[in-house]
Tab-separated table of C-alpha atoms in Angstrom:
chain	number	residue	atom	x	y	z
A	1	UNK	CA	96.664	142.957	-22.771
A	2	UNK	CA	97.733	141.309	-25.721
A	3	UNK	CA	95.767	141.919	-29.078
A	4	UNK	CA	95.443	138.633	-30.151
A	5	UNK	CA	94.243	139.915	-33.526
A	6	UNK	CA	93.196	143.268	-35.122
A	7	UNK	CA	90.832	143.596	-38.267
A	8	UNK	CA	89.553	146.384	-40.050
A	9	UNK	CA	86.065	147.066	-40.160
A	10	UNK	CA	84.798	150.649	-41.646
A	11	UNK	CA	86.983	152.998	-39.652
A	12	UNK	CA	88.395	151.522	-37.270
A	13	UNK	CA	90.403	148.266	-36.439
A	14	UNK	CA	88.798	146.291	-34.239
A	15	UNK	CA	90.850	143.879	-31.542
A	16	UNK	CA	89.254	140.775	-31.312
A	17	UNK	CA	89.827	137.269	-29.656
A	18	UNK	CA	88.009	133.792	-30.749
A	19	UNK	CA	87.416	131.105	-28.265
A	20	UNK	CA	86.471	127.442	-28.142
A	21	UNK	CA	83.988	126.108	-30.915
A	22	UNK	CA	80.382	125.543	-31.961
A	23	UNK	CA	77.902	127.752	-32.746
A	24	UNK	CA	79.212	131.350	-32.935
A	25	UNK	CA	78.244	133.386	-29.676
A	26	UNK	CA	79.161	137.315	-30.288
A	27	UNK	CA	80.059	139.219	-27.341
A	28	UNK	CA	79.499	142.668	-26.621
A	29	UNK	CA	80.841	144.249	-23.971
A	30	UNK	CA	79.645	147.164	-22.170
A	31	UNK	CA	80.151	151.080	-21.587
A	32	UNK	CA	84.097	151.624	-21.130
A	33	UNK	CA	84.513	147.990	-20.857
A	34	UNK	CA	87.292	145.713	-23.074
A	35	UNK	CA	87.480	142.346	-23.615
A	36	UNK	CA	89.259	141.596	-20.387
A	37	UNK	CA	86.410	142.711	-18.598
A	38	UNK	CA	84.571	139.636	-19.585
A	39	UNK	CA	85.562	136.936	-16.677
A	40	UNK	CA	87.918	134.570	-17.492
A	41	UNK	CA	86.477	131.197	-15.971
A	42	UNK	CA	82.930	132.587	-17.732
A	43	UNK	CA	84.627	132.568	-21.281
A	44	UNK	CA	85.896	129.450	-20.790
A	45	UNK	CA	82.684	127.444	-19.590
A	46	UNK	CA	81.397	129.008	-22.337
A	47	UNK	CA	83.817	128.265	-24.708
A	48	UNK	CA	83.342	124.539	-24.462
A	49	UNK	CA	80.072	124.906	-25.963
A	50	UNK	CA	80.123	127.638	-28.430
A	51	UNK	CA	82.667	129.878	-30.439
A	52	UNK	CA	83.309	132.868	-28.498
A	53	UNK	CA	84.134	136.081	-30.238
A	54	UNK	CA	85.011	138.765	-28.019
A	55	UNK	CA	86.050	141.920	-29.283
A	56	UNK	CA	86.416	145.391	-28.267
A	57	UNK	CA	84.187	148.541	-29.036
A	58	UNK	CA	85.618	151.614	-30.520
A	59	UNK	CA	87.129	154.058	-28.103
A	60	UNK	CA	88.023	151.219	-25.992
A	61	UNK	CA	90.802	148.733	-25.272
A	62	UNK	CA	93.098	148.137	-28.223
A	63	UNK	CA	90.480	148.980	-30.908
A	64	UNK	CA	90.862	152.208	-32.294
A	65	UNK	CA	89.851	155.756	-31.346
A	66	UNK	CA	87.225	156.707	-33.003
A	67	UNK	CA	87.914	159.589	-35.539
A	68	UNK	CA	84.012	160.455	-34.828
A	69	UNK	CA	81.035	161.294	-33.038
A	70	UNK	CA	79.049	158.033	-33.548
A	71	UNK	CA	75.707	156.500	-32.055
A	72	UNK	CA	74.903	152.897	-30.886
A	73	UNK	CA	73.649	151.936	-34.292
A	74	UNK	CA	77.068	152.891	-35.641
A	75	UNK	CA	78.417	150.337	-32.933
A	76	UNK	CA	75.957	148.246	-34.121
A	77	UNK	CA	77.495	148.343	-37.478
A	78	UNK	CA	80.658	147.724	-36.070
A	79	UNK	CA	79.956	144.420	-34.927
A	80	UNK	CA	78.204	143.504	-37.900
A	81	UNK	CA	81.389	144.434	-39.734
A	82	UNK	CA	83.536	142.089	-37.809
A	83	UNK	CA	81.455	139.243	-38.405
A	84	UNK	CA	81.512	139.931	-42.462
A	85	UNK	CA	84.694	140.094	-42.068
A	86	UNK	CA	85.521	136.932	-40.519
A	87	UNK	CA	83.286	135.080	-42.736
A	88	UNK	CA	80.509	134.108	-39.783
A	89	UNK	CA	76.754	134.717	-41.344
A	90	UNK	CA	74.836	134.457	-38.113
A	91	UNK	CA	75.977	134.597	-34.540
A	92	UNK	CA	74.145	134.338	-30.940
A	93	UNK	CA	74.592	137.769	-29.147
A	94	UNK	CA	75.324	138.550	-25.764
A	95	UNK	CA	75.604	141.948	-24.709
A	96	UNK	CA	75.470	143.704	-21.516
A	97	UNK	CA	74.798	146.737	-20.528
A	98	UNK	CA	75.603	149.438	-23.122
A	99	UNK	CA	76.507	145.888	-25.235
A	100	UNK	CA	73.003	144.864	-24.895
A	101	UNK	CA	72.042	148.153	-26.553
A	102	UNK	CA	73.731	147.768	-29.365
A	103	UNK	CA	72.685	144.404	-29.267
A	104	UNK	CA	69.014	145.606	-29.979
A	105	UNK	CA	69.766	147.786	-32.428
A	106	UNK	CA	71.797	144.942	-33.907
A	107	UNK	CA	68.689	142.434	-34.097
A	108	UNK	CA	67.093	145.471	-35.422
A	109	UNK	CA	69.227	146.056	-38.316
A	110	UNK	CA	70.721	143.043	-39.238
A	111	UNK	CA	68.212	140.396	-38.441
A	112	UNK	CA	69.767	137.292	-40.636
A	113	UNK	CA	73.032	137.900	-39.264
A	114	UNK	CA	71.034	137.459	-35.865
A	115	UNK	CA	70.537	133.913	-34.356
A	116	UNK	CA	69.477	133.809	-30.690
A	117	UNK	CA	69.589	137.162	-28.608
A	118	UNK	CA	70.836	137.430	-24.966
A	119	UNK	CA	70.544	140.725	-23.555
A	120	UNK	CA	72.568	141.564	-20.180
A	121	UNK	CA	71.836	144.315	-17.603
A	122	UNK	CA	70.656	146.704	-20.274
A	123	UNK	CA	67.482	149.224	-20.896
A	124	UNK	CA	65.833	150.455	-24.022
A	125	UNK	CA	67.114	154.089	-23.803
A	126	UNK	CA	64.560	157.242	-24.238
A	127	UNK	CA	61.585	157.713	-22.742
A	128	UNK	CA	60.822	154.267	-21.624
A	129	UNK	CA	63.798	152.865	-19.461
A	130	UNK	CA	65.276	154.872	-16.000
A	131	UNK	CA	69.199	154.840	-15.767
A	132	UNK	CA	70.494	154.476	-12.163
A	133	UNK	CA	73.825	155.332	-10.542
A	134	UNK	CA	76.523	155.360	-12.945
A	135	UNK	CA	78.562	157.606	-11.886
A	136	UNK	CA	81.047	154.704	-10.760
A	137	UNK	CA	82.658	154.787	-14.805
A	138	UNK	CA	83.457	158.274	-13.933
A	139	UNK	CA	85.044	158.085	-10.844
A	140	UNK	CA	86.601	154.918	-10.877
A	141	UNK	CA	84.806	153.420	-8.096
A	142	UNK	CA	83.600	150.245	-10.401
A	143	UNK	CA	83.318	147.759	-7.397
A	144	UNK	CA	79.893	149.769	-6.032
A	145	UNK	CA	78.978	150.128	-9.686
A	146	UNK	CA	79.180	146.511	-10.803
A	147	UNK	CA	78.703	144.175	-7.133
A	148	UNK	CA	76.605	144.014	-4.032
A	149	UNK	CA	78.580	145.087	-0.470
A	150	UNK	CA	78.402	141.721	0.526
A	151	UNK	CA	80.341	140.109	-2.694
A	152	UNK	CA	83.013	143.149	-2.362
A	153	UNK	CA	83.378	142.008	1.363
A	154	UNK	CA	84.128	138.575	0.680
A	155	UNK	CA	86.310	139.022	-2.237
A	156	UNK	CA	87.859	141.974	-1.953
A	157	UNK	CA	91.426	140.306	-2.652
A	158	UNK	CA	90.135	138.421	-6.305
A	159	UNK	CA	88.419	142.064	-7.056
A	160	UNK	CA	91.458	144.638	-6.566
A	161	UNK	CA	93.548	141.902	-8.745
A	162	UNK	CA	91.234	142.293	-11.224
A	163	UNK	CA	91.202	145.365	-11.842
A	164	UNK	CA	95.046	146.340	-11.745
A	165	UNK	CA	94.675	143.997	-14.820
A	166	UNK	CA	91.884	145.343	-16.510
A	167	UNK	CA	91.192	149.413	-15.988
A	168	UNK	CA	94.424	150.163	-17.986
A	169	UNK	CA	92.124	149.295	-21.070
A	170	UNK	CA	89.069	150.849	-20.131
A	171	UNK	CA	87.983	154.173	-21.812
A	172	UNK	CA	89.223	157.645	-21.077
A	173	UNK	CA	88.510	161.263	-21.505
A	174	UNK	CA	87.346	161.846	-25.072
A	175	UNK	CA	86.794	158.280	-26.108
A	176	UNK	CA	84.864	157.622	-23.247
A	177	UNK	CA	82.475	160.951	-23.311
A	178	UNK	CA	81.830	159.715	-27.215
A	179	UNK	CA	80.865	156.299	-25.821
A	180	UNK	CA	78.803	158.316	-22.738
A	181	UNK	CA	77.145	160.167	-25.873
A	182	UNK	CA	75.988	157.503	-27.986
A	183	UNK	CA	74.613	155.585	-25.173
A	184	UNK	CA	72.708	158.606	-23.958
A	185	UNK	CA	70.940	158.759	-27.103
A	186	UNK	CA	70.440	155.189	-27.365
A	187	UNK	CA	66.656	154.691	-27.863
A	188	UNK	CA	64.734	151.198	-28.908
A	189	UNK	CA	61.272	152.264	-27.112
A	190	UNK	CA	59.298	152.235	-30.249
A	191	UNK	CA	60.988	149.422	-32.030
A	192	UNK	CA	61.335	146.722	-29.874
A	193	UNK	CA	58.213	144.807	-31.011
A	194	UNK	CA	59.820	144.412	-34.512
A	195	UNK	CA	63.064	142.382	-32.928
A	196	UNK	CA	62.472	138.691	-34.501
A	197	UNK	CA	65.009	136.910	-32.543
A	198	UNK	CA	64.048	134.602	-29.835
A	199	UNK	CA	65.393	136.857	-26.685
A	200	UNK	CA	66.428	136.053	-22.989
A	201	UNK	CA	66.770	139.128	-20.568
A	202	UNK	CA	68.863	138.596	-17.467
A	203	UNK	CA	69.082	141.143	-14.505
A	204	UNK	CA	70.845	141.107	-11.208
A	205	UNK	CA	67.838	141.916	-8.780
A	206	UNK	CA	70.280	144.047	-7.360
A	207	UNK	CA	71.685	146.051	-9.794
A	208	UNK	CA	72.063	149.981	-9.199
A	209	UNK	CA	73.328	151.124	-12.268
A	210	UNK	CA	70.850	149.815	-14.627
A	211	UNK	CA	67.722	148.855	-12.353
A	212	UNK	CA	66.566	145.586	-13.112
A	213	UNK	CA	62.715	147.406	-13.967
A	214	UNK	CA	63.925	148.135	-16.852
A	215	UNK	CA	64.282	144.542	-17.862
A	216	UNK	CA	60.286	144.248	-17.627
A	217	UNK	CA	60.361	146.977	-20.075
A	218	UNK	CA	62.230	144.398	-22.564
A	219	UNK	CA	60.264	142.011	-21.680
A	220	UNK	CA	56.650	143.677	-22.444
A	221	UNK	CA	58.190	145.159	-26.014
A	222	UNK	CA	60.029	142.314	-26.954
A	223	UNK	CA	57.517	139.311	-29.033
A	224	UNK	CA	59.343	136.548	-28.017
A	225	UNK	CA	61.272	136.993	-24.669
A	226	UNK	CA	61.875	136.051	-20.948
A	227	UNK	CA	63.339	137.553	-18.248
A	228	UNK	CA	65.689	135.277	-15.725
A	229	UNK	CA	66.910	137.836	-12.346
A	230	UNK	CA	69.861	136.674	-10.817
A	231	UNK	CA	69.436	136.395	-6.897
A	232	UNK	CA	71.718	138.796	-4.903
A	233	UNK	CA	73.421	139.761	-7.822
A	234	UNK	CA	74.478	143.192	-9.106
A	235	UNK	CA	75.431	144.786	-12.480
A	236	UNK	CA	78.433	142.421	-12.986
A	237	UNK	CA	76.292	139.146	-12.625
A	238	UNK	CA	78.455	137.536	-14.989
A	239	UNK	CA	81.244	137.606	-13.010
A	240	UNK	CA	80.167	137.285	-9.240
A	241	UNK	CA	77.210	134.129	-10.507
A	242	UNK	CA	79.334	132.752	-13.075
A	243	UNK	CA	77.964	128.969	-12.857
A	244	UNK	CA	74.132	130.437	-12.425
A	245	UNK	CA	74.738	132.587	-15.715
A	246	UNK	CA	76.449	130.442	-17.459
A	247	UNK	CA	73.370	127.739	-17.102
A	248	UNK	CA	71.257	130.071	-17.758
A	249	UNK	CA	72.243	131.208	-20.870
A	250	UNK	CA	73.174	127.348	-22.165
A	251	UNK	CA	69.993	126.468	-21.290
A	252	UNK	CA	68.379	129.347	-22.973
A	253	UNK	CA	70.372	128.291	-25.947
A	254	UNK	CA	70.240	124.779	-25.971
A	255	UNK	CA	66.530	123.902	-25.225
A	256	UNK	CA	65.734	126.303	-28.095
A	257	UNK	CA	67.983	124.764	-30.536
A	258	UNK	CA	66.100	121.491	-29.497
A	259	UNK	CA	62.649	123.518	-29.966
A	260	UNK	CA	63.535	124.160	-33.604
A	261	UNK	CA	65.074	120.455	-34.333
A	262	UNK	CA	61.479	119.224	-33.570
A	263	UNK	CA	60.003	122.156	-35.458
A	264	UNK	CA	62.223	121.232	-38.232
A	265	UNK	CA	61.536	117.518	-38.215
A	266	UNK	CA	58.026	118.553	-37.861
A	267	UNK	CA	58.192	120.149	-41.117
A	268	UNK	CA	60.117	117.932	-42.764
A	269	UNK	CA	57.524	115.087	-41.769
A	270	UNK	CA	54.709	117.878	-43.229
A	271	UNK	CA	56.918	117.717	-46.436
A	272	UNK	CA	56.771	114.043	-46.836
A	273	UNK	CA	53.787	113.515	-46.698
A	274	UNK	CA	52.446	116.048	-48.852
A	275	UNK	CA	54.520	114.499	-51.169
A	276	UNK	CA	53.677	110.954	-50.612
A	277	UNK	CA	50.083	112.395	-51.556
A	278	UNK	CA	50.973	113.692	-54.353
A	279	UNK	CA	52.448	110.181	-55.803
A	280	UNK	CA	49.292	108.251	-54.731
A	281	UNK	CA	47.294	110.503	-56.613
A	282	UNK	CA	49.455	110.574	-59.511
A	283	UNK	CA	48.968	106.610	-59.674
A	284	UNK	CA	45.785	107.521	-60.464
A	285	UNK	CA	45.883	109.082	-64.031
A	286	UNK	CA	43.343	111.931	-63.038
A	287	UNK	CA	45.102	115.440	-63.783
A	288	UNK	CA	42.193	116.639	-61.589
A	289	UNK	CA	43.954	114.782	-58.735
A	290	UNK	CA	46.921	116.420	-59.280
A	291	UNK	CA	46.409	119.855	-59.965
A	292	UNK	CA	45.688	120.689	-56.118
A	293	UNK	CA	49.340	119.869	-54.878
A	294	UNK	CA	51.031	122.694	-57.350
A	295	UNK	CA	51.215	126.444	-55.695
A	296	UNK	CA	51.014	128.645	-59.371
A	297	UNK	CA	53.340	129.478	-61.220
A	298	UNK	CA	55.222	125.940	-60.579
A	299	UNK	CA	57.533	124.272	-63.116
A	300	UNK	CA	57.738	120.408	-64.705
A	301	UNK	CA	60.496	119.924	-66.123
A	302	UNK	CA	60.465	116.150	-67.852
A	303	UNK	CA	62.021	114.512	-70.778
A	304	UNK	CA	63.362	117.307	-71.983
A	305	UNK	CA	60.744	119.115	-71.369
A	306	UNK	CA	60.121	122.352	-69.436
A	307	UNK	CA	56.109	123.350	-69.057
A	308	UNK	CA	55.508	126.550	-67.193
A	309	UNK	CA	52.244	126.250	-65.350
A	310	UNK	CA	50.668	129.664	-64.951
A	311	UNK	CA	46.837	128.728	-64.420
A	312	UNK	CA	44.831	125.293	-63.135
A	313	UNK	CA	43.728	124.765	-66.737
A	314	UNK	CA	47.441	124.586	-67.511
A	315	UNK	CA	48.751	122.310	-65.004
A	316	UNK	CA	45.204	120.209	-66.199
A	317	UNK	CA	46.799	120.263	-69.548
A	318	UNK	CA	50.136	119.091	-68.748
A	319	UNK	CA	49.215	116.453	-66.835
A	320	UNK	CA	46.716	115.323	-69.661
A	321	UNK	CA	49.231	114.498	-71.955
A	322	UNK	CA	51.507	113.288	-69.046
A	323	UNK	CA	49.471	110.998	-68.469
A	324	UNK	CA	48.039	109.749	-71.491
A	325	UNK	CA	51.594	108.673	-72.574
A	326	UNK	CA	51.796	106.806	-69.491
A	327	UNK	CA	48.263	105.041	-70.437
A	328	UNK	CA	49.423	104.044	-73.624
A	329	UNK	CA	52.167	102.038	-71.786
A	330	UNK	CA	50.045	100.530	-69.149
A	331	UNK	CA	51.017	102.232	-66.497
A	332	UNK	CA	49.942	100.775	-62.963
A	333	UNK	CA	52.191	102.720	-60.459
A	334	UNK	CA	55.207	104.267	-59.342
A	335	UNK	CA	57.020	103.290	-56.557
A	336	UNK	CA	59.725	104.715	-54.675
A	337	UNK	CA	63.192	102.675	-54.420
A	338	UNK	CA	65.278	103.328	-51.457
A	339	UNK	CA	64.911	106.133	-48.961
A	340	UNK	CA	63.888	109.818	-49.624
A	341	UNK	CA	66.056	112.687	-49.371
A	342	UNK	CA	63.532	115.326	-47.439
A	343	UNK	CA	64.951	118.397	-46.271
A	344	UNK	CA	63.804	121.896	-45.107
A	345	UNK	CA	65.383	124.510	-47.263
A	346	UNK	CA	64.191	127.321	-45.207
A	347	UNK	CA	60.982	128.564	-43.122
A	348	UNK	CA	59.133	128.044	-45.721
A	349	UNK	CA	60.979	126.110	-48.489
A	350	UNK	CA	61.548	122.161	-49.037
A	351	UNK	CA	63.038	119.472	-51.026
A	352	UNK	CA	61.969	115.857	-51.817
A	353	UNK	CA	65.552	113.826	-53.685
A	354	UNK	CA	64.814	110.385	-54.968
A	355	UNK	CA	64.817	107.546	-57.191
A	356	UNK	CA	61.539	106.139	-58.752
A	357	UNK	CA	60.238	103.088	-61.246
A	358	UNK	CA	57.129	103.177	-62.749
A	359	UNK	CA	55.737	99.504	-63.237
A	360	UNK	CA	52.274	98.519	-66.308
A	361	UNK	CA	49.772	96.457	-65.633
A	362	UNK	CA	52.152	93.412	-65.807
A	363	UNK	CA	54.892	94.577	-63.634
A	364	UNK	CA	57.407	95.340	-65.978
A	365	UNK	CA	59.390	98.223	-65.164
A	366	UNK	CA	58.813	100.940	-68.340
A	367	UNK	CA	60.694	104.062	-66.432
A	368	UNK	CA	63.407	104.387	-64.042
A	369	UNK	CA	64.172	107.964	-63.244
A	370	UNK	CA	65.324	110.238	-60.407
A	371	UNK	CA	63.209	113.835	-59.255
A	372	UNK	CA	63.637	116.826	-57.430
A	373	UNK	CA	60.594	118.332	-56.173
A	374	UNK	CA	60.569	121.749	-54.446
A	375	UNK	CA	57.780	122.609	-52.099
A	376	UNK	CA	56.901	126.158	-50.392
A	377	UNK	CA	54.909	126.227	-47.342
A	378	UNK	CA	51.740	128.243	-48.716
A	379	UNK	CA	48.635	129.933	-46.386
A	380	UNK	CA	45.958	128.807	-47.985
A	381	UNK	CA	42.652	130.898	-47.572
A	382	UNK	CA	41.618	131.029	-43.774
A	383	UNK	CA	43.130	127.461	-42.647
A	384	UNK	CA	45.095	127.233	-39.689
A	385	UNK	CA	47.812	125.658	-40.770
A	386	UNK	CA	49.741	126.383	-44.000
A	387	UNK	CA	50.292	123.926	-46.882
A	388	UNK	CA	53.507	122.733	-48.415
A	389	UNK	CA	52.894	122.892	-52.584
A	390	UNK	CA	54.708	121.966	-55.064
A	391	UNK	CA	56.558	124.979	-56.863
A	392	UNK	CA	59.219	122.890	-59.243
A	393	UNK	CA	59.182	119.450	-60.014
A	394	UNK	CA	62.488	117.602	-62.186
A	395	UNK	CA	62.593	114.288	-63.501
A	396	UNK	CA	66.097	113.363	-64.687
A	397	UNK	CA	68.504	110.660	-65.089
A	398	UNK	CA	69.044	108.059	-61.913
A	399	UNK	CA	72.521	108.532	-62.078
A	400	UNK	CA	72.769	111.975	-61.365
A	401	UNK	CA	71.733	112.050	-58.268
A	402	UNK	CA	74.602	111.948	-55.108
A	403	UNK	CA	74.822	108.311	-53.895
């Protein structure tokens, strides 16, 4: 194998290899496993949606030895590391087998770096999940281990070439007993309910090594999760139902990422009009009007002013004498010119950009200014729904804002 790259991460140097583009899919191999283990046409069907980064663990392939006993958080922290280090904030994760372990403890530790979570052939560890027969790692009999006797039969040639190419990497002796160690203590039975991530489980209904009842372990712990089980398919799904995996998991990935665009343009429609609201009832000149849309403590910032709103009575106040100078002019409305710049910050953060004119009783234009409003999506009381307030509002010059 040829390390495309090596990086160090902690105390080791990992060997990693990046493929395609998109949104960055992380993959973690399993117990002994390198990155040649993952099969070729699979990385490349992926890799024409998504940026692959395969890598291998420590103690196996060209990463380093380990100079320690470690567990499968350690692991965890490993992969972590390599994403900090190549500058990627959030991934997708796939891992499989003693991958999809560390993938857990992963979404369990480092939640933002987390996007959606794929877990492959795997178990939670401890007292909740039943191992099966393994002992194919040991003695080198990986065909029984990782496909059904019917798949072996029929491609028996494609298999043995396979692995005279990939068991040179694989772990040995004292790398692989450290590996066998922190997989043996690998336990999430507790502390699956806390894993945020949006999760799909996939088994082969025939695996031996990790039976796929373990799988409906995940899937009771895990919030929000579904199990897919791979017809006549064994511990190395991903490589004997390539096309059936590979749909499975772009599916997975795609119709949520289309989930969250509506959710998000859901939100964003939520922010608008809370907004739009908020201008009606400021045409009105009634602070009382007003006062509901601001979460406390918000911020106005106008004219060179900055009022800090800690209490109703305050934000009454401000407004008051807001308003009043806006009397004196004749103020009839304000109205919007061109579009509105609404966009969701975060879960629970938004932002309305614009440009406005405020018109007197005769139409002439007395104002022409641009604002920034933040908004925060706030639970109010017992409703069902939460509310999107206003938190900081900034009137300022036209011209500042981005054309």
């Amino acid at each position: 194998m040829k390390s495309t790259t090596q990086i160090t991460v902690g105390d080791i140097d990992i060997n990693y290899q990046i493929k395609g583009s998109g949104k960055p899919l992380l993959m973690i191999m399993g117990l002994s496993f390198s990155l040649l283990d993952w099969c070729k046409k699979f990385t490349e069907l992926l890799a024409k949606h998504y940026q692959l980064i395969l890598f291998d663990n420590r103690d196996a392939g060209l990463t380093s030895l380990s100079p320690r006993p470690y567990s499968i958080v350690d692991m965890a922290d490993d992969a972590a590391g390599l994403l900090d280090a190549l500058n990627i904030p959030k991934a997708h994760l796939f891992g499989v087998s003693m991958g999809g372990a560390i993938a857990q403890q992963f979404a369990l530790k480092y939640p933002d770096k987390l996007d959606k979570l794929i877990l492959g052939c795997t178990m939670a560890g401890g007292k909740c999940s039943q191992i099966g027969d393994i002992s194919g790692v040991m003695s080198g009999n990986l065909l029984d281990l990782l496909f059904t006797p019917t798949f072996v039969q029929a491609n028996s040639q494609e298999l043995a070439g396979f692995l005279v190419k990939v068991t040179p990497f694989h772990s040995k002796g004292d790398a692989l007993h450290r590996q066998l160690q922190a997989f043996g203590t690998h336990d999430t039975c507790d502390r699956l309910t806390n894993i945020r991530a949006t999760t799909l489980i996939l088994t082969g209904d025939s695996d031996i090594a990790i039976p796929p009842s373990n799988s409906d372990v995940l899937l009771a712990k895990i919030p929000n999760a579904k199990v897919e089980a791979i017809a006549d398919a064994a511990h190395g799904f991903s490589f004997s139902h390539v096309d059936t995996t590979i749909d499975l998991i772009h599916h997975f990935l795609q119709e949520q990422a289309k989930i969250e665009k509506t959710m998000m343009e859901d939100q964003r429609q939520a922010i608008l009009k809370t907004f739009v609201a908020y201008i009606q009832n400021f045409n009105l000149l009634q602070p009382t009007k007003v006062a509901p849309f601001f979460h406390l403590p918000a911020i106005l910032i106008t004219s060179g002013q900055v009022a800090v709103m800690q209490t109703a009575i305050e934000v009454l106040g401000v407004f008051a004498v807001l308003m009043d100078e806006l009397k004196d002019k004749s103020f009839k409305e304000s109205k919007i010119i061109g579009d509105l710049q609404v966009n969701q910050l975060s879960d629970n953060q938004g932002q309305v950009v614009g440009v406005a004119k405020r018109f007197n009783d005769r139409d002439e234009e007395i104002e022409h200014f641009g604002f920034t409003y933040t908004l925060r999506k706030i639970q109010v009381r017992d409703e069902v729904e939460a509310e999107w307030k206003i938190i900081v509002g900034v009137l300022h010059e036209a011209e500042t804002l981005s054309q």
